[in-house]
Coordinates of C-alpha atoms and ligand atoms in Angstrom, one line a residue:
M5 CA 207.4 115.5 103.4
S6 CA 204.7 117.2 101.1
L7 CA 204.5 120.5 99.6
A8 CA 201.7 121.6 102.0
R9 CA 203.8 120.6 105.3
I10 CA 206.9 122.7 103.8
F11 CA 204.8 125.6 103.8
E12 CA 203.4 124.7 107.2
E13 CA 206.8 124.3 108.8
Y14 CA 208.7 127.0 107.1
P15 CA 206.9 130.0 107.3
E16 CA 209.3 132.2 106.8
R17 CA 210.5 131.5 103.7
R18 CA 208.7 133.9 102.0
Y19 CA 210.7 134.1 98.6
I20 CA 209.1 131.3 96.3
M21 CA 211.1 130.3 93.2
F22 CA 209.9 127.7 90.6
G23 CA 212.7 126.9 88.7
G24 CA 213.0 124.5 85.3
K25 CA 213.3 124.2 81.8
G26 CA 210.7 126.0 79.8
G27 CA 207.2 124.6 79.2
L28 CA 207.2 122.2 82.2
G29 CA 204.7 124.3 84.7
K30 CA 206.7 126.8 86.6
T31 CA 204.0 129.6 85.6
T32 CA 201.2 127.2 86.4
F33 CA 202.7 126.2 89.5
S34 CA 203.6 129.9 90.5
A35 CA 200.0 130.9 89.8
A36 CA 198.4 127.7 91.9
T37 CA 200.6 128.4 94.5
A38 CA 199.6 132.4 94.6
Y39 CA 195.8 130.7 94.6
H40 CA 196.9 128.5 97.6
L41 CA 198.6 130.7 99.7
A42 CA 196.1 133.9 99.1
S43 CA 193.0 131.5 99.9
Q44 CA 195.0 131.0 103.3
G45 CA 194.5 134.4 104.0
H46 CA 198.1 135.1 103.1
R47 CA 199.0 138.7 100.9
V48 CA 200.4 137.4 97.9
L49 CA 202.5 139.2 95.1
V50 CA 203.2 136.6 92.2
F51 CA 205.1 138.9 89.6
S52 CA 206.7 137.7 86.3
V53 CA 210.1 138.2 85.5
D54 CA 209.9 136.6 82.1
P55 CA 209.9 138.2 79.0
Q56 CA 207.5 135.8 77.2
A57 CA 205.7 136.3 80.5
S58 CA 202.0 134.2 80.5
L59 CA 200.8 135.2 83.8
S60 CA 198.3 137.1 81.9
D61 CA 197.4 133.9 79.9
I62 CA 196.8 132.1 83.1
F63 CA 194.7 134.4 84.9
Q64 CA 193.3 135.4 81.7
R65 CA 193.9 139.0 82.6
D66 CA 195.6 141.5 80.5
I67 CA 198.0 142.8 83.4
F68 CA 201.2 143.2 80.9
G69 CA 203.0 146.4 82.1
K70 CA 200.0 147.3 84.1
G71 CA 202.4 147.3 87.7
V72 CA 200.4 145.4 90.6
V73 CA 196.9 144.1 89.7
E74 CA 194.7 142.1 92.0
I75 CA 193.3 138.9 90.6
I76 CA 191.5 137.9 93.7
P77 CA 191.1 138.9 97.6
N78 CA 194.9 139.0 98.4
L79 CA 196.4 137.6 95.3
F80 CA 198.1 140.2 93.6
A81 CA 200.2 139.6 90.1
Q82 CA 202.6 141.8 88.2
E83 CA 204.3 141.0 85.0
I84 CA 207.2 143.0 84.1
D85 CA 207.4 145.3 81.0
A86 CA 211.4 145.3 80.6
D87 CA 211.2 147.6 77.9
R88 CA 209.2 150.1 79.5
R89 CA 211.9 149.8 82.2
I90 CA 214.6 150.6 79.7
R91 CA 213.0 153.5 78.3
E92 CA 212.9 155.0 81.7
Y93 CA 216.5 154.2 82.0
Q94 CA 217.3 156.4 79.2
D95 CA 215.5 159.2 80.3
E96 CA 217.3 159.2 83.7
I97 CA 220.3 159.4 81.7
R98 CA 219.3 162.1 79.9
Q99 CA 217.9 164.1 82.5
K100 CA 221.4 163.5 84.6
I101 CA 223.3 165.0 81.4
L102 CA 221.2 168.2 81.1
D103 CA 221.1 168.6 85.0
M104 CA 225.0 168.0 85.3
Y105 CA 226.5 170.0 82.1
G106 CA 223.1 172.3 81.9
F107 CA 222.5 171.4 78.2
E108 CA 219.2 172.8 76.7
A109 CA 218.9 169.0 74.7
V110 CA 221.0 166.4 74.9
P111 CA 223.9 166.2 72.5
D112 CA 223.1 164.2 69.2
E113 CA 226.5 162.5 70.0
I114 CA 225.3 161.6 73.7
E115 CA 222.0 160.3 72.3
S116 CA 223.5 157.9 70.0
Y117 CA 225.9 156.7 72.8
I118 CA 222.9 156.3 74.8
Q119 CA 220.8 154.1 72.0
A120 CA 223.7 151.8 71.9
A121 CA 224.4 151.2 75.6
S122 CA 220.3 150.2 75.6
A123 CA 220.7 147.6 72.9
E124 CA 222.9 145.6 75.0
P125 CA 221.1 142.1 76.3
A126 CA 222.9 142.5 79.3
M127 CA 220.6 145.7 79.7
E128 CA 217.0 144.0 79.6
E129 CA 218.6 142.0 82.2
S130 CA 219.5 144.2 84.6
A131 CA 216.4 146.3 83.8
I132 CA 214.4 143.1 84.7
F133 CA 216.8 142.8 87.9
D134 CA 216.4 146.2 89.2
Q135 CA 212.4 146.0 89.1
V136 CA 212.4 142.3 91.0
V137 CA 215.1 144.8 93.6
D138 CA 212.3 147.6 93.7
I139 CA 209.3 145.1 94.3
V140 CA 210.8 142.9 97.2
V141 CA 212.3 146.0 98.8
A142 CA 209.2 148.2 98.7
G143 CA 207.6 145.6 101.2
G144 CA 203.8 144.8 101.6
Y145 CA 203.2 141.3 101.1
D146 CA 203.4 137.8 103.1
Y147 CA 204.9 136.1 100.1
Y148 CA 206.5 137.0 96.8
I149 CA 206.3 134.2 94.0
Y150 CA 208.7 134.7 91.2
D151 CA 207.6 133.4 88.2
L152 CA 211.3 132.3 86.2
V153 CA 212.5 132.1 83.4
P154 CA 214.6 129.4 82.7
L155 CA 217.7 127.7 85.3
G156 CA 220.7 130.2 84.2
H157 CA 218.3 132.6 85.4
A158 CA 216.9 131.4 88.0
L159 CA 220.9 131.3 89.3
Y160 CA 221.5 134.3 88.3
Y161 CA 218.7 136.0 90.6
L162 CA 219.9 133.2 93.3
S163 CA 223.5 133.2 93.9
M164 CA 225.1 135.4 95.8
A165 CA 228.3 135.8 93.8
S166 CA 226.3 136.4 90.7
V167 CA 224.3 139.4 92.4
Y168 CA 227.5 141.0 93.5
D169 CA 229.4 140.3 90.1
E170 CA 226.4 142.0 88.5
W171 CA 226.1 145.2 90.6
I172 CA 229.7 145.5 90.5
G173 CA 230.0 145.4 87.1
R174 CA 227.1 148.0 86.4
I175 CA 229.5 150.6 89.0
T176 CA 232.4 150.0 86.4
A177 CA 230.5 150.5 83.6
L178 CA 228.5 153.4 85.0
R179 CA 232.0 155.2 86.3
E180 CA 233.2 154.4 82.8
E181 CA 230.1 155.8 81.2
M182 CA 230.3 158.8 83.0
R183 CA 233.7 159.2 82.3
E184 CA 232.7 159.2 78.4
Y185 CA 230.2 161.5 78.7
E186 CA 232.5 164.0 80.6
Q187 CA 235.0 163.4 78.1
M188 CA 232.1 164.4 75.1
A189 CA 231.0 167.1 77.6
S190 CA 233.8 168.6 77.8
R191 CA 234.5 168.1 74.2
I192 CA 231.0 170.3 73.3
Q193 CA 230.8 172.6 76.2
R194 CA 234.3 173.7 77.7
G195 CA 234.7 175.5 80.7
K196 CA 231.7 174.1 83.1
P197 CA 232.8 171.9 86.1
V198 CA 231.1 168.5 86.4
K199 CA 229.1 168.1 89.9
E200 CA 231.3 165.4 90.9
D201 CA 228.6 164.5 93.7
Q202 CA 226.2 163.3 91.8
I203 CA 228.0 160.3 90.4
L204 CA 229.1 159.6 94.3
N205 CA 225.3 159.9 94.9
E206 CA 224.4 158.0 92.2
L207 CA 227.2 155.2 93.3
Q208 CA 226.1 155.6 96.7
Y209 CA 222.4 154.8 96.0
I210 CA 223.4 151.5 94.1
K211 CA 225.7 150.4 96.8
N212 CA 222.7 150.5 99.4
R213 CA 220.5 148.6 96.4
I214 CA 223.2 145.7 96.5
S215 CA 223.4 145.5 100.5
T216 CA 219.1 145.8 100.4
S217 CA 218.9 143.1 97.6
A218 CA 221.3 140.9 97.9
S219 CA 220.6 140.1 102.2
I220 CA 216.6 139.6 100.6
L221 CA 217.2 137.4 97.6
T222 CA 220.2 135.0 98.7
D223 CA 218.6 134.4 101.8
K224 CA 218.7 130.7 102.7
E225 CA 216.3 131.1 105.6
K226 CA 213.7 133.1 103.8
T227 CA 213.9 131.5 99.9
A228 CA 212.3 128.2 98.9
F229 CA 213.2 126.9 95.8
F230 CA 211.4 124.3 93.9
F231 CA 212.8 122.1 91.2
V232 CA 209.9 121.2 88.6
L233 CA 210.5 118.2 86.2
V234 CA 208.1 115.5 84.3
P235 CA 209.0 111.7 84.2
E236 CA 211.0 111.8 81.3
E237 CA 214.8 110.6 80.7
M238 CA 216.3 114.2 79.4
I239 CA 214.7 116.0 81.8
L240 CA 215.5 113.6 84.7
I241 CA 219.1 114.3 83.5
D242 CA 218.6 118.0 83.2
T243 CA 217.3 118.2 86.4
L244 CA 220.4 116.5 87.8
N245 CA 222.7 118.5 86.3
A246 CA 221.3 121.8 87.1
A247 CA 220.7 120.4 91.1
R248 CA 224.6 119.5 91.3
L249 CA 225.3 123.2 89.7
F250 CA 222.9 124.5 92.3
A251 CA 224.8 122.9 94.7
K252 CA 227.9 124.4 93.6
Y253 CA 226.3 127.5 93.7
D254 CA 225.2 127.4 97.6
V255 CA 221.8 127.7 96.6
P256 CA 219.7 125.5 98.7
I257 CA 216.6 123.5 97.1
S258 CA 213.5 123.0 99.4
G259 CA 212.4 120.3 97.0
Y260 CA 211.2 118.5 93.7
I261 CA 207.7 118.5 91.9
V262 CA 206.6 116.1 89.5
N263 CA 204.6 117.1 86.8
R264 CA 202.1 115.9 84.3
V265 CA 201.7 112.1 85.7
L266 CA 199.5 110.1 84.0
P267 CA 196.5 108.8 86.4
D268 CA 196.5 105.4 87.3
L269 CA 193.1 105.1 85.4
V270 CA 195.0 104.5 81.9
M271 CA 195.6 101.3 83.3
T272 CA 192.5 100.2 85.2
E273 CA 189.8 101.7 82.6
S274 CA 188.7 99.6 79.5
G275 CA 189.1 101.2 75.9
V276 CA 192.2 103.2 76.8
P277 CA 194.3 103.1 73.8
D278 CA 197.7 101.3 73.7
Y279 CA 200.0 104.2 73.5
L280 CA 198.5 105.8 76.5
R281 CA 199.0 102.6 78.3
S282 CA 202.9 102.5 77.2
R283 CA 203.4 106.0 77.9
Y284 CA 202.1 105.1 81.9
K285 CA 204.6 102.7 82.1
M286 CA 207.3 104.5 80.9
Q287 CA 206.5 106.9 83.2
S288 CA 206.1 104.5 85.9
E289 CA 210.0 103.7 85.0
Y290 CA 211.0 107.0 85.6
L291 CA 209.2 108.0 88.5
K292 CA 210.7 105.2 90.3
K293 CA 214.1 106.7 89.1
I294 CA 212.9 110.4 90.4
D295 CA 211.9 108.9 93.8
T296 CA 215.2 106.7 94.1
T297 CA 217.3 110.1 93.0
F298 CA 215.8 112.5 94.7
M299 CA 214.2 110.4 97.6
D300 CA 212.0 112.4 100.3
Q301 CA 213.0 115.7 98.6
V302 CA 209.9 115.0 96.0
L303 CA 207.4 116.7 97.4
S304 CA 204.4 116.3 95.0
R305 CA 202.8 114.4 91.9
V306 CA 200.8 116.4 90.0
P307 CA 198.7 115.1 87.5
E308 CA 198.2 115.5 83.7
F309 CA 194.9 117.7 83.4
E310 CA 192.6 117.4 80.4
R311 CA 193.4 120.5 79.3
D312 CA 195.5 123.6 79.9
I313 CA 195.3 125.2 83.0
T314 CA 194.1 128.7 82.4
G315 CA 191.1 130.6 84.4
M316 CA 190.5 130.3 88.1
E317 CA 188.5 127.3 88.1
M318 CA 191.3 125.2 86.9
I319 CA 194.2 127.4 89.0
K320 CA 192.2 126.6 91.8
R321 CA 192.3 122.2 90.9
M322 CA 196.0 122.5 90.1
A323 CA 196.5 123.9 93.6
E324 CA 194.5 121.2 95.2
A325 CA 196.3 118.5 93.1
M326 CA 199.9 120.3 94.1
F327 CA 198.8 120.7 97.8
N328 CA 196.7 117.6 98.6
E329 CA 198.7 115.6 101.4
D330 CA 198.7 112.6 99.9
A331 CA 200.2 114.0 96.4
T332 CA 203.6 112.4 97.2
T333 CA 202.1 108.8 97.5
Ligands
LIG402 N1 199.6 119.3 85.0 C1 199.3 119.6 83.7 N2 198.3 119.2 83.1 C2 198.0 119.6 81.8 N3 198.3 121.1 81.0 C3 199.5 121.3 82.1 C4 199.9 120.8 83.2 N4 201.0 121.7 84.0 C5 201.2 122.6 82.8 N5 200.6 122.8 82.0 C6 200.1 123.3 80.5 O1 201.6 123.6 79.6 C7 202.0 124.3 79.7 C8 203.7 125.1 80.0 O2 203.0 125.0 81.3 P1 203.9 126.6 82.0 O3 203.5 126.4 83.3 O4 203.5 127.8 81.1 O5 205.5 126.0 81.7 P2 206.6 127.2 82.0 O6 206.6 128.5 82.7 O7 207.6 126.3 83.1 O8 207.2 127.5 81.0 C9 200.9 125.6 79.8 O9 199.9 125.6 78.9 C10 200.0 124.5 80.8 O10 198.5 125.2 81.1
LIG403 MG1 206.6 130.3 82.3

């Protein structure tokens, strides 16, 4: 099975993700896959949920926080600005407090509480997750390619249980928050009744989003998850461990892509330095191991290029290498 065939045989898998440790090629493969699918005429959105996003680097366009940007026909990219999202949250909460209690301005006590809550690390994850849900729920594309952060986060996005947990946690937190605001507000301004239905509406809204997002993000029919690895011992061990973890969470893996494979000419050409030849031999060992471990799930072997993959010309070459029918042999 090749990567190209997987896409042909499972056209209903429209949510595409590449997982693996940092620096192995997830962003590169996301961009090249987007390019490949777009050039076949599909409308593709590639978006980054990585705070250290590098879609801007690879496309050589400043897209950070600019919403959806069209890169070439059919290829759209977006880099999520989590900080901005958090600021929007804060504004929403402030507005709610003002509306609910009829204040002129948000009381200092509540303002400092909002600031403290926004500094929580979970807030950034939440903000990113929320944005992902918005993007996917909004629709409008044939393919959604998630440029993922390292593995733990991939699990976070994929496993049904954790998606639910996250949302249930947020509902509980929201309830508690509301109760605290209520107490603060009634201390500051006695007498005014709290509009209960606003809180209920909020919970209802979140509940609807849970079912929509969970059904999309965890749909095994519609999601393709690829592991990226390189032929090195530590990476092979890490990948095996991660694959076991994924199996435990019941996350379907569509296959493995091996990146940075040294070309055969390292051995056939003359004048190639010895260290490169010994690296090639080392890689050959690990490639064999990878094949015996993951067998027909290895979908593509991608060569080491002479430079970083940035700009359309390199992305195109990368896409050709990935989706080449012979890439598995
Ligand atoms: N096959 C390859 N040949 C040459 N450079 C590569 C190759 N694959 C990835 N790179 C480079 O390696 C770096 C890390 O890749 P990247 O896709 O950003 O990894 P990740 O998103 O997994 O952290 C980038 O500079 C990228 O251009
Ligand atoms: Mg990346």
